[in-house]
Coordinates of N, CA and C in Angstrom, one line a residue:
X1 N 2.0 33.5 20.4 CA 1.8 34.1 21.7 C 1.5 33.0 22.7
X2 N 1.9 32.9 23.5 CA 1.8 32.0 24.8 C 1.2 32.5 26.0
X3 N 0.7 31.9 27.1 CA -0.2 32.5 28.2 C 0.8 32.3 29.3
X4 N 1.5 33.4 30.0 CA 2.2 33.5 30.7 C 1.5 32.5 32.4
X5 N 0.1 32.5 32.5 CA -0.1 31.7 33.4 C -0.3 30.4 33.4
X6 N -0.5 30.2 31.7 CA -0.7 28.7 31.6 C 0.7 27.8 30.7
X7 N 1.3 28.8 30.8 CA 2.5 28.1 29.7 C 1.8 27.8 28.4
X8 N 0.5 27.9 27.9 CA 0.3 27.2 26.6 C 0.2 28.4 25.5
X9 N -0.4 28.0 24.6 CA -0.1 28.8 23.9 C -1.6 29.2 23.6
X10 N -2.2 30.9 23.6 CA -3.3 31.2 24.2 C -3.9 31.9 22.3
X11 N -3.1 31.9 21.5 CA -3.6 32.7 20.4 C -3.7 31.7 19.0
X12 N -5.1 31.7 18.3 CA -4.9 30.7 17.0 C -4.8 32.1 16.3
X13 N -4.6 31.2 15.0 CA -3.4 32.1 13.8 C -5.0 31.1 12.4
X14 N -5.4 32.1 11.6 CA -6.3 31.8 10.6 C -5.7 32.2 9.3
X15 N -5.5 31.7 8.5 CA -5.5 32.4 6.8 C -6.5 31.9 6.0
X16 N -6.8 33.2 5.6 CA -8.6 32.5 5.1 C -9.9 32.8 5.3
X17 N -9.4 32.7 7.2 CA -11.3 32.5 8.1 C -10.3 32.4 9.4
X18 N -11.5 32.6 10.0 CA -11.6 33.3 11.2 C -11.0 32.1 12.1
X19 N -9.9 31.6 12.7 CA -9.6 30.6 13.0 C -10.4 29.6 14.3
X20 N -10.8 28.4 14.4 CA -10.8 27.7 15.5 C -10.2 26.5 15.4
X21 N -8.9 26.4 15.4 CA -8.1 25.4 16.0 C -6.5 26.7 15.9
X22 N -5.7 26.0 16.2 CA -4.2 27.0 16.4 C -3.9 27.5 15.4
X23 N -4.0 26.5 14.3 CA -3.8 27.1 12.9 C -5.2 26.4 11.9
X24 N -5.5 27.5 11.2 CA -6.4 27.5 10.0 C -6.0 27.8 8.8
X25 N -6.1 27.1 7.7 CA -5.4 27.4 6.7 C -7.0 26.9 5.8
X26 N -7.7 28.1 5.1 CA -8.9 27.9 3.8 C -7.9 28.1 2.7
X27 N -8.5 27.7 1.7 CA -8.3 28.4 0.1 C -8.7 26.8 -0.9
X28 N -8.4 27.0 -2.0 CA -9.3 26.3 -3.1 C -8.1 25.4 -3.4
X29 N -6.9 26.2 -3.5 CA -5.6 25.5 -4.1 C -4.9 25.2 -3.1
X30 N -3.8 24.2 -3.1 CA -2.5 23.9 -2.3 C -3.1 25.0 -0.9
X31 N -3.1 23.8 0.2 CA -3.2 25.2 1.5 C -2.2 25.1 1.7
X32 N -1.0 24.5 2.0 CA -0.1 24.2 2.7 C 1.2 24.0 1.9
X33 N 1.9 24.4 2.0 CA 3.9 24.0 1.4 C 4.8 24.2 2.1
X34 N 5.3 23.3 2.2 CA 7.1 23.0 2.9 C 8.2 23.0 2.2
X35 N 8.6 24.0 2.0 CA 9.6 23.6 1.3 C 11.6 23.9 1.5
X36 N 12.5 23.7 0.6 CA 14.0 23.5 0.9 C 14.3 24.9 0.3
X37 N 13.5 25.3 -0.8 CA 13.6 26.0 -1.9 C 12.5 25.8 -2.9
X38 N 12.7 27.3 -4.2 CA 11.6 27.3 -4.5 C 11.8 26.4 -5.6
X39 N 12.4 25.5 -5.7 CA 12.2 23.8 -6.8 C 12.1 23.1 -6.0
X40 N 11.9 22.6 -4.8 CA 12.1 21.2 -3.9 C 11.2 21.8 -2.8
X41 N 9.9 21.3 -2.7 CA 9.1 21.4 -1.5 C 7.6 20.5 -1.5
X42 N 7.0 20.1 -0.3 CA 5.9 19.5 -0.4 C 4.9 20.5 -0.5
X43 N 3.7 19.8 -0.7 CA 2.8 20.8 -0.7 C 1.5 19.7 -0.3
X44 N 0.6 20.2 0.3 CA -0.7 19.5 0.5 C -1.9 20.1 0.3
X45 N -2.7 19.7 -0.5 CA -4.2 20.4 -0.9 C -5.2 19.3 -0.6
X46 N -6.5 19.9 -0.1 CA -7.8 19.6 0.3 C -8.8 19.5 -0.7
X47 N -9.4 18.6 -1.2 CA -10.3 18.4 -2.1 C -11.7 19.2 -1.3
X48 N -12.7 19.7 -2.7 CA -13.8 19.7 -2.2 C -14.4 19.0 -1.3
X49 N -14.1 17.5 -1.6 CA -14.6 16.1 -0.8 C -14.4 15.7 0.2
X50 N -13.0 16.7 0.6 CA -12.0 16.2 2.0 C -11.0 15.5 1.8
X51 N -10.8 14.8 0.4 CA -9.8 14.2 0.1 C -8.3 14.5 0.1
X52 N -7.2 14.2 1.1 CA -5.9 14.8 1.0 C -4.9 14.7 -0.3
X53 N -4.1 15.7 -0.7 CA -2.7 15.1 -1.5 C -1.9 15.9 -1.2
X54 N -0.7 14.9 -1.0 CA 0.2 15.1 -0.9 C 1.5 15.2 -1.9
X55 N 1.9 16.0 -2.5 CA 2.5 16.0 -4.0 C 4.3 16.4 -3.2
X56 N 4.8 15.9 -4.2 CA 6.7 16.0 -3.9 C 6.7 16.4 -5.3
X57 N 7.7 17.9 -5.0 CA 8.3 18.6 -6.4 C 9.9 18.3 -6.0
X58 N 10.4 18.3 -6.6 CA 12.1 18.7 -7.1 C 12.7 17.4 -7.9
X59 N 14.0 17.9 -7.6 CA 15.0 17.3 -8.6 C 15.0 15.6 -8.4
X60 N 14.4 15.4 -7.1 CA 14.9 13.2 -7.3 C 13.6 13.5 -5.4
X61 N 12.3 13.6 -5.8 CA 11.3 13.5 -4.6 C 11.5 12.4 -4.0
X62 N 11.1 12.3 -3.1 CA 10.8 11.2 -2.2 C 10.4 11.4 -1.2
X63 N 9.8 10.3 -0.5 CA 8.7 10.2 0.4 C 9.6 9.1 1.6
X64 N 9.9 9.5 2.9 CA 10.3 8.6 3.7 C 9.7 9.3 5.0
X65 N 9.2 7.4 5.2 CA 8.5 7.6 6.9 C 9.2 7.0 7.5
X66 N 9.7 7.3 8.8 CA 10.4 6.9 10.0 C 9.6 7.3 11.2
X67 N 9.3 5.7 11.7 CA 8.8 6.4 13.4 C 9.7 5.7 14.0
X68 N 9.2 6.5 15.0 CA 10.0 6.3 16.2 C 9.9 5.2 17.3
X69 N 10.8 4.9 18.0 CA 10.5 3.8 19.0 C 9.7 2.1 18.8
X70 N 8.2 2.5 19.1 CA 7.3 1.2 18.2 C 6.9 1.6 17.6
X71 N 6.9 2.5 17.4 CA 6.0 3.3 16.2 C 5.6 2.4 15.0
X72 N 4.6 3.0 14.5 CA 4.4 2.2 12.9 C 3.7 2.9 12.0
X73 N 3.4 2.7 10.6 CA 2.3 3.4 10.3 C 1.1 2.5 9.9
X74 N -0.1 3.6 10.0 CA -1.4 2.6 9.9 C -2.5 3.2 9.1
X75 N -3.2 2.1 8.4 CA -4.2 3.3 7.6 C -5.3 2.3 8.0
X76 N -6.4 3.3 7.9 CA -7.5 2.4 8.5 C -8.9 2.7 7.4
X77 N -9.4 2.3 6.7 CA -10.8 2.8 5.7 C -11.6 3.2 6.9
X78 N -12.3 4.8 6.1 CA -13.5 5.1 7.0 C -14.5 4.4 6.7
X79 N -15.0 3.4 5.9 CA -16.0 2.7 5.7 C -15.6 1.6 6.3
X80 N -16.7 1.1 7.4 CA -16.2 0.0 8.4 C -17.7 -1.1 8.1
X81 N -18.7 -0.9 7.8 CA -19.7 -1.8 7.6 C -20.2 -1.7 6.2
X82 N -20.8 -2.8 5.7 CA -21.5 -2.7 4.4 C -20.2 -3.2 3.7
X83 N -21.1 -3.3 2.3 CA -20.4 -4.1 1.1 C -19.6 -2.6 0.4
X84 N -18.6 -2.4 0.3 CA -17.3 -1.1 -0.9 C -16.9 -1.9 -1.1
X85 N -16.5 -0.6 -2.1 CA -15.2 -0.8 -3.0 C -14.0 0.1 -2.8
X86 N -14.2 0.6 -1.8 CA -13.1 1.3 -1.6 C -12.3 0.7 -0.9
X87 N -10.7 1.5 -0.6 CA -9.3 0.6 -0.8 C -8.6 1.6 0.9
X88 N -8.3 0.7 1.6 CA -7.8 1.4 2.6 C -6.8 1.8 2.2
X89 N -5.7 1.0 1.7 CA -4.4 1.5 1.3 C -4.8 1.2 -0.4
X90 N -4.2 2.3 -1.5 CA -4.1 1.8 -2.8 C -2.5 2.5 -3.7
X91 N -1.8 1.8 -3.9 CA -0.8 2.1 -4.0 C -1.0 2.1 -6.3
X92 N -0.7 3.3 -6.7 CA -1.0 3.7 -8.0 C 0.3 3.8 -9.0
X93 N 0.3 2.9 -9.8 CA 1.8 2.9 -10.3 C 1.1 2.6 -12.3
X94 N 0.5 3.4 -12.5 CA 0.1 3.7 -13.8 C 0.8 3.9 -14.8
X95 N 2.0 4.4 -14.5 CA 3.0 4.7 -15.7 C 4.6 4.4 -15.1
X96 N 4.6 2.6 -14.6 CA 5.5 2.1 -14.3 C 5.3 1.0 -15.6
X97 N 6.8 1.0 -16.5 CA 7.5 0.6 -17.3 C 8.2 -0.5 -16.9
X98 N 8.9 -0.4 -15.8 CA 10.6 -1.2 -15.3 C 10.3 -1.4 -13.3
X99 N 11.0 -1.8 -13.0 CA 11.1 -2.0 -12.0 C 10.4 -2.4 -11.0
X100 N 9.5 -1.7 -9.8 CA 8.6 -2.7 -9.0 C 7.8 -1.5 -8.7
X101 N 6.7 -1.5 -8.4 CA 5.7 -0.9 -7.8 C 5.2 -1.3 -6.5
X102 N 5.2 -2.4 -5.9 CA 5.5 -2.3 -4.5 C 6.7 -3.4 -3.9
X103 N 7.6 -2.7 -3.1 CA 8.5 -3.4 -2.8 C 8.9 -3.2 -1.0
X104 N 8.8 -4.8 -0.8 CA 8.8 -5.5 1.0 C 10.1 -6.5 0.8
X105 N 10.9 -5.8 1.9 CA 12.1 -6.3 1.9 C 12.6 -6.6 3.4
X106 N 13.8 -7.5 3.9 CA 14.2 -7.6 5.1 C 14.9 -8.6 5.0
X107 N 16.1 -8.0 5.5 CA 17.7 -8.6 5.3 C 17.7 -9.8 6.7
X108 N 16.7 -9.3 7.8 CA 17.2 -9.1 9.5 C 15.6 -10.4 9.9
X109 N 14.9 -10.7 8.9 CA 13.5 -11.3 9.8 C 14.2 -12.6 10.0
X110 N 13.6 -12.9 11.4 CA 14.1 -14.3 12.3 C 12.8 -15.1 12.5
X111 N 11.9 -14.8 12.7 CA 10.5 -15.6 12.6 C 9.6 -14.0 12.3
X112 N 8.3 -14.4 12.5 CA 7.0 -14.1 12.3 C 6.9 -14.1 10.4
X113 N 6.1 -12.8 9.4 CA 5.9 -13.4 8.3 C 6.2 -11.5 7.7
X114 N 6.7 -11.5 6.6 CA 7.4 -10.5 6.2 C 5.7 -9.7 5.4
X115 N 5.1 -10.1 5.3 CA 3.5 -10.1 4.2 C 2.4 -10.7 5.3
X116 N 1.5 -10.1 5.8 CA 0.4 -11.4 6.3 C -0.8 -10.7 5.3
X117 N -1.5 -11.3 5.3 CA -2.9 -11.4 4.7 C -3.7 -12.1 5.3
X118 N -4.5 -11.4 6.0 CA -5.8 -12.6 6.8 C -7.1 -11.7 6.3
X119 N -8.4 -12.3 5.9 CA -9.5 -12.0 6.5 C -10.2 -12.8 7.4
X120 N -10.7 -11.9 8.6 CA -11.2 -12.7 9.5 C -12.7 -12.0 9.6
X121 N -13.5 -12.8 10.7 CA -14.6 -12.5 11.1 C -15.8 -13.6 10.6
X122 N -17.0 -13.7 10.8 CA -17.9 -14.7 10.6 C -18.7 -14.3 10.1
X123 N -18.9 -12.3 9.6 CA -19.9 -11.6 9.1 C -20.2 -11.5 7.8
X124 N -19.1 -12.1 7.2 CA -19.2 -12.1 5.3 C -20.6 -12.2 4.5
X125 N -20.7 -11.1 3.7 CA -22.0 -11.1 3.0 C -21.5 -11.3 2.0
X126 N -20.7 -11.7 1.3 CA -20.3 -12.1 -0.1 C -19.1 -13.3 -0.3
X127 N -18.8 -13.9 -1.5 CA -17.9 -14.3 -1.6 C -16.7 -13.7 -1.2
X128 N -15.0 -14.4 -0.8 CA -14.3 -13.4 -0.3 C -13.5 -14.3 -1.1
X129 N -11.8 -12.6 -1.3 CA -11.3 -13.2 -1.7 C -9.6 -12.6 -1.1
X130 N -8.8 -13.3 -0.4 CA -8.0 -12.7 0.7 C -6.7 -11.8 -0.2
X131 N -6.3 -12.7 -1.6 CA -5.5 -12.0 -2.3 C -5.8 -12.1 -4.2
X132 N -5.9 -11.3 -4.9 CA -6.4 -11.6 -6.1 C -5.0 -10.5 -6.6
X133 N -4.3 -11.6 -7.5 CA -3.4 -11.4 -8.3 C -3.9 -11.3 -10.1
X134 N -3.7 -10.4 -10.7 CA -3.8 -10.4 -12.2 C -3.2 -9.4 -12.9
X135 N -2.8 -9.6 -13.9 CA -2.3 -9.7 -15.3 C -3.3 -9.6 -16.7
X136 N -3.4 -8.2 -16.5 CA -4.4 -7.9 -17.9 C -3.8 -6.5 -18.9
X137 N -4.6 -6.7 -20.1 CA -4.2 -5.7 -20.7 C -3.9 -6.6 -22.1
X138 N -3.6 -5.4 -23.0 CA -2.8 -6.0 -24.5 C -1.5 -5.8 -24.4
X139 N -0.7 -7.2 -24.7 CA 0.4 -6.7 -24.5 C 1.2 -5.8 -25.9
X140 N 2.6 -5.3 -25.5 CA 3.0 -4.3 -26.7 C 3.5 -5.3 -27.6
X141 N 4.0 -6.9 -27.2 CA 4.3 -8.1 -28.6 C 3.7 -9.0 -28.3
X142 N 3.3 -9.9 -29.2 CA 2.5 -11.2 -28.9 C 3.7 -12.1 -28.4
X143 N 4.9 -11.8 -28.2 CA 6.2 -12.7 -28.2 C 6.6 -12.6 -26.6
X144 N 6.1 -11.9 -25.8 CA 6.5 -11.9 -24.4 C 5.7 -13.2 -23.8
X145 N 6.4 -13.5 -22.8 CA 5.5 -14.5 -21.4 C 5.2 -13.4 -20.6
X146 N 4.2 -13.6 -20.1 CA 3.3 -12.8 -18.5 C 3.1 -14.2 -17.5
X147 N 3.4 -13.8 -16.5 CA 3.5 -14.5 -15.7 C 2.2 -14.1 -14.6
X148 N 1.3 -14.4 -13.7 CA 0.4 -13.9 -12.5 C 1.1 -13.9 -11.8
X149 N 1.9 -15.2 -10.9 CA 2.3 -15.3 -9.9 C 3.9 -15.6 -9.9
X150 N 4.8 -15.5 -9.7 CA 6.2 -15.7 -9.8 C 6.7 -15.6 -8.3
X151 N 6.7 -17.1 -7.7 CA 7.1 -17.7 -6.4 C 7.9 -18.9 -6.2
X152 N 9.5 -18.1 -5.4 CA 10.4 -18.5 -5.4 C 11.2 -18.5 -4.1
X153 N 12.0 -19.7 -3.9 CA 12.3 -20.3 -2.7 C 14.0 -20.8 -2.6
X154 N 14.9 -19.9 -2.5 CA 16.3 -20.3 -3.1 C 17.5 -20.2 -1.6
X155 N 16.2 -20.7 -0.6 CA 17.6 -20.3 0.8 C 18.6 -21.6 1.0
X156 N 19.9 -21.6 1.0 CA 20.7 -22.5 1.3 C 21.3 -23.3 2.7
X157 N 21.5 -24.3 2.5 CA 22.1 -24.6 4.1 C 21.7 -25.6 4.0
X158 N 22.8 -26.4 5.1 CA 23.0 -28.0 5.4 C 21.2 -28.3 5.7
X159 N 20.9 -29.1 5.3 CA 19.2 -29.7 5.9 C 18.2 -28.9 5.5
X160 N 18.5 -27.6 4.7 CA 17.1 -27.1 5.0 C 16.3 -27.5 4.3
X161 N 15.0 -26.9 4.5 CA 13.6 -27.5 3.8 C 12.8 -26.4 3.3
X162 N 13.2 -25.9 1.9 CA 12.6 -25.4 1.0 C 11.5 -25.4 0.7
X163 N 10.2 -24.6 0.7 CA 8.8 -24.4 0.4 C 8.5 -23.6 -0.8
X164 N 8.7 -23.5 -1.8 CA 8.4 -22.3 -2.6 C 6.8 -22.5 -2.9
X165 N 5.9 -23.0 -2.4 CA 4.2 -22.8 -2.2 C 3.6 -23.7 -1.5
X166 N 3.1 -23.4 -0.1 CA 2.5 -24.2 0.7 C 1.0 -24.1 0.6
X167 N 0.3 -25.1 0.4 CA -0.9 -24.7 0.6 C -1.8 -25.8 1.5
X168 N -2.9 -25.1 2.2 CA -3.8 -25.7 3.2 C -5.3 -25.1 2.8
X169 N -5.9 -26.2 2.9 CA -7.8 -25.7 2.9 C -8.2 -26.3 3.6
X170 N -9.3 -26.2 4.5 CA -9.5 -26.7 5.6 C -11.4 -26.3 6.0
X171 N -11.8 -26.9 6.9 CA -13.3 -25.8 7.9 C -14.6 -25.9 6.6
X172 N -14.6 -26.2 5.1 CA -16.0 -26.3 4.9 C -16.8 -27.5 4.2
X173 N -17.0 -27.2 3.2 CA -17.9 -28.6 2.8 C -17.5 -28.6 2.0
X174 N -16.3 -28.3 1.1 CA -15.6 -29.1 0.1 C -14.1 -28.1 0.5
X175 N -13.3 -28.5 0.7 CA -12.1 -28.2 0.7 C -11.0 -28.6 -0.4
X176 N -10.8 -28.1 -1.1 CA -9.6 -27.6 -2.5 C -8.6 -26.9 -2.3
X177 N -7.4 -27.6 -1.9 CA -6.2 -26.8 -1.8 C -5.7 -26.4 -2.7
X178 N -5.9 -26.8 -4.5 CA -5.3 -26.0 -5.3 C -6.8 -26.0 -6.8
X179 N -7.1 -24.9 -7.1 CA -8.0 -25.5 -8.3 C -7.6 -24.8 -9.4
X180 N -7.4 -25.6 -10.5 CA -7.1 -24.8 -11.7 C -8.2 -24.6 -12.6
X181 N -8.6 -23.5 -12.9 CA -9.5 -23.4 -13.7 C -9.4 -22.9 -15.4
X182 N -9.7 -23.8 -16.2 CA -9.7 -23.5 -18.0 C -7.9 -23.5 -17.7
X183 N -7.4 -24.3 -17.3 CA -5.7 -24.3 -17.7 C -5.5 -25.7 -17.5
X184 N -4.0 -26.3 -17.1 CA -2.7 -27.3 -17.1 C -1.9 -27.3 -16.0
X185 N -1.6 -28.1 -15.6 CA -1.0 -27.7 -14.2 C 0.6 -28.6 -14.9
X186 N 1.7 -28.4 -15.4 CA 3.2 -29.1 -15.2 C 3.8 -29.3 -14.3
X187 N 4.0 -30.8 -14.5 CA 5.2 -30.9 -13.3 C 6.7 -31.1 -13.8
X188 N 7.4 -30.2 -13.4 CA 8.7 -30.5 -14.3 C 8.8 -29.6 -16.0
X189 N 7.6 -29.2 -16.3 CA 8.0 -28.6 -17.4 C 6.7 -27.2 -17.3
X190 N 7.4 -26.1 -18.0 CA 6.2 -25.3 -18.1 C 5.3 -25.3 -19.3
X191 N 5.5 -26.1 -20.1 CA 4.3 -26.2 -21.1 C 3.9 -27.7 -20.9
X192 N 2.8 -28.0 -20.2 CA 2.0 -29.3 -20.1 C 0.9 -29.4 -21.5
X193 N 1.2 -30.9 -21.3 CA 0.2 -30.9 -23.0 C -0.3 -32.3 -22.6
X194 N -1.5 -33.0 -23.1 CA -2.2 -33.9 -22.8 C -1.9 -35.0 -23.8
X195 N -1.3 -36.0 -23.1 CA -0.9 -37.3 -23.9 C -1.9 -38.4 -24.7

């Protein structure tokens, strides 16, 4: 229903409870679904906590964001002071077998950096740590390699200048650009052994 004097739209719509906003949607389970049909539709439910989910049913789901213009997407943690543990973005790939669990790609980048990672600010109450890579668990044969880091640098062309790991330390009272700790560092081979 719309308001003929104000062009807007003058009536909220509730399921559940008595509405204040346009639409109200209460209930315990799934409030909300979108769907194509009844095998292929999203659906979104409210935790007691306020926690959102967002679940994809059908035959091959998926999830694609497209903005528009500059658009971008952004996630921001509601905890902005004090020491958490909570994760603004946490991407959950628990029963990934094969292929990648997160994957940043770009055919088209001409400068700036495809990944940034900075922590900034001067307020740190703890040790910090800007990227922590690991490799845990049992594996299923004692006969595999696991690798932590796998960094590779394979661009071609007259002159260029190859980096497959830059590193810089810099600003405190002992500066360490690389430390290895309880290991071997090879040059030229991957199993280093002490002569």
């Amino acid at each position: 229903v719309f308001s003929s004097a104000t062009g807007q739209q003058a009536t909220k719509i509730g399921i559940g409870m008595a509405p204040t906003r346009f639409l109200d949607i209460v209930g315990t389970t799934e409030q909300q679904r979108t769907a194509y049909d009844s095998s292929n539709y999203e659906s979104t439910t409210v935790s007691t906590t306020g926690g959102v989910t967002r679940a994809l049913t059908g035959t091959n789901p998926g999830f694609s964001f497209t903005p528009g213009g500059t658009g971008g997407f952004l996630v921001t943690s509601g905890v902005t002071t004090g020491v958490t543990t909570a994760s603004s973005l946490a991407v959950n790939a628990n029963s990934l077998t094969g292929g990648t669990g997160l994957y940043v790609a770009s055919s088209s980048l001409t400068g700036g950096k495809l990944v940034n990672l900075q922590v900034s600010g001067t307020a740190a109450a703890a040790n910090q740590v800007a990227l922590n890579i690991l490799t845990a668990g049992a594996n299923g044969t004692s006969t595999i390699t696991t690798t932590g880091a796998l960094i590779g640098n394979t661009h071609s062309g007259t002159g260029a200048v190859n980096y497959a790991l830059s590193l810089n330390a810099s600003g405190g009272a002992t500066n360490n650009a690389l430390v290895v700790t309880a290991g071997r560092v090879g040059i030229g081979t991957v199993i280093p052994v002490i002569d």
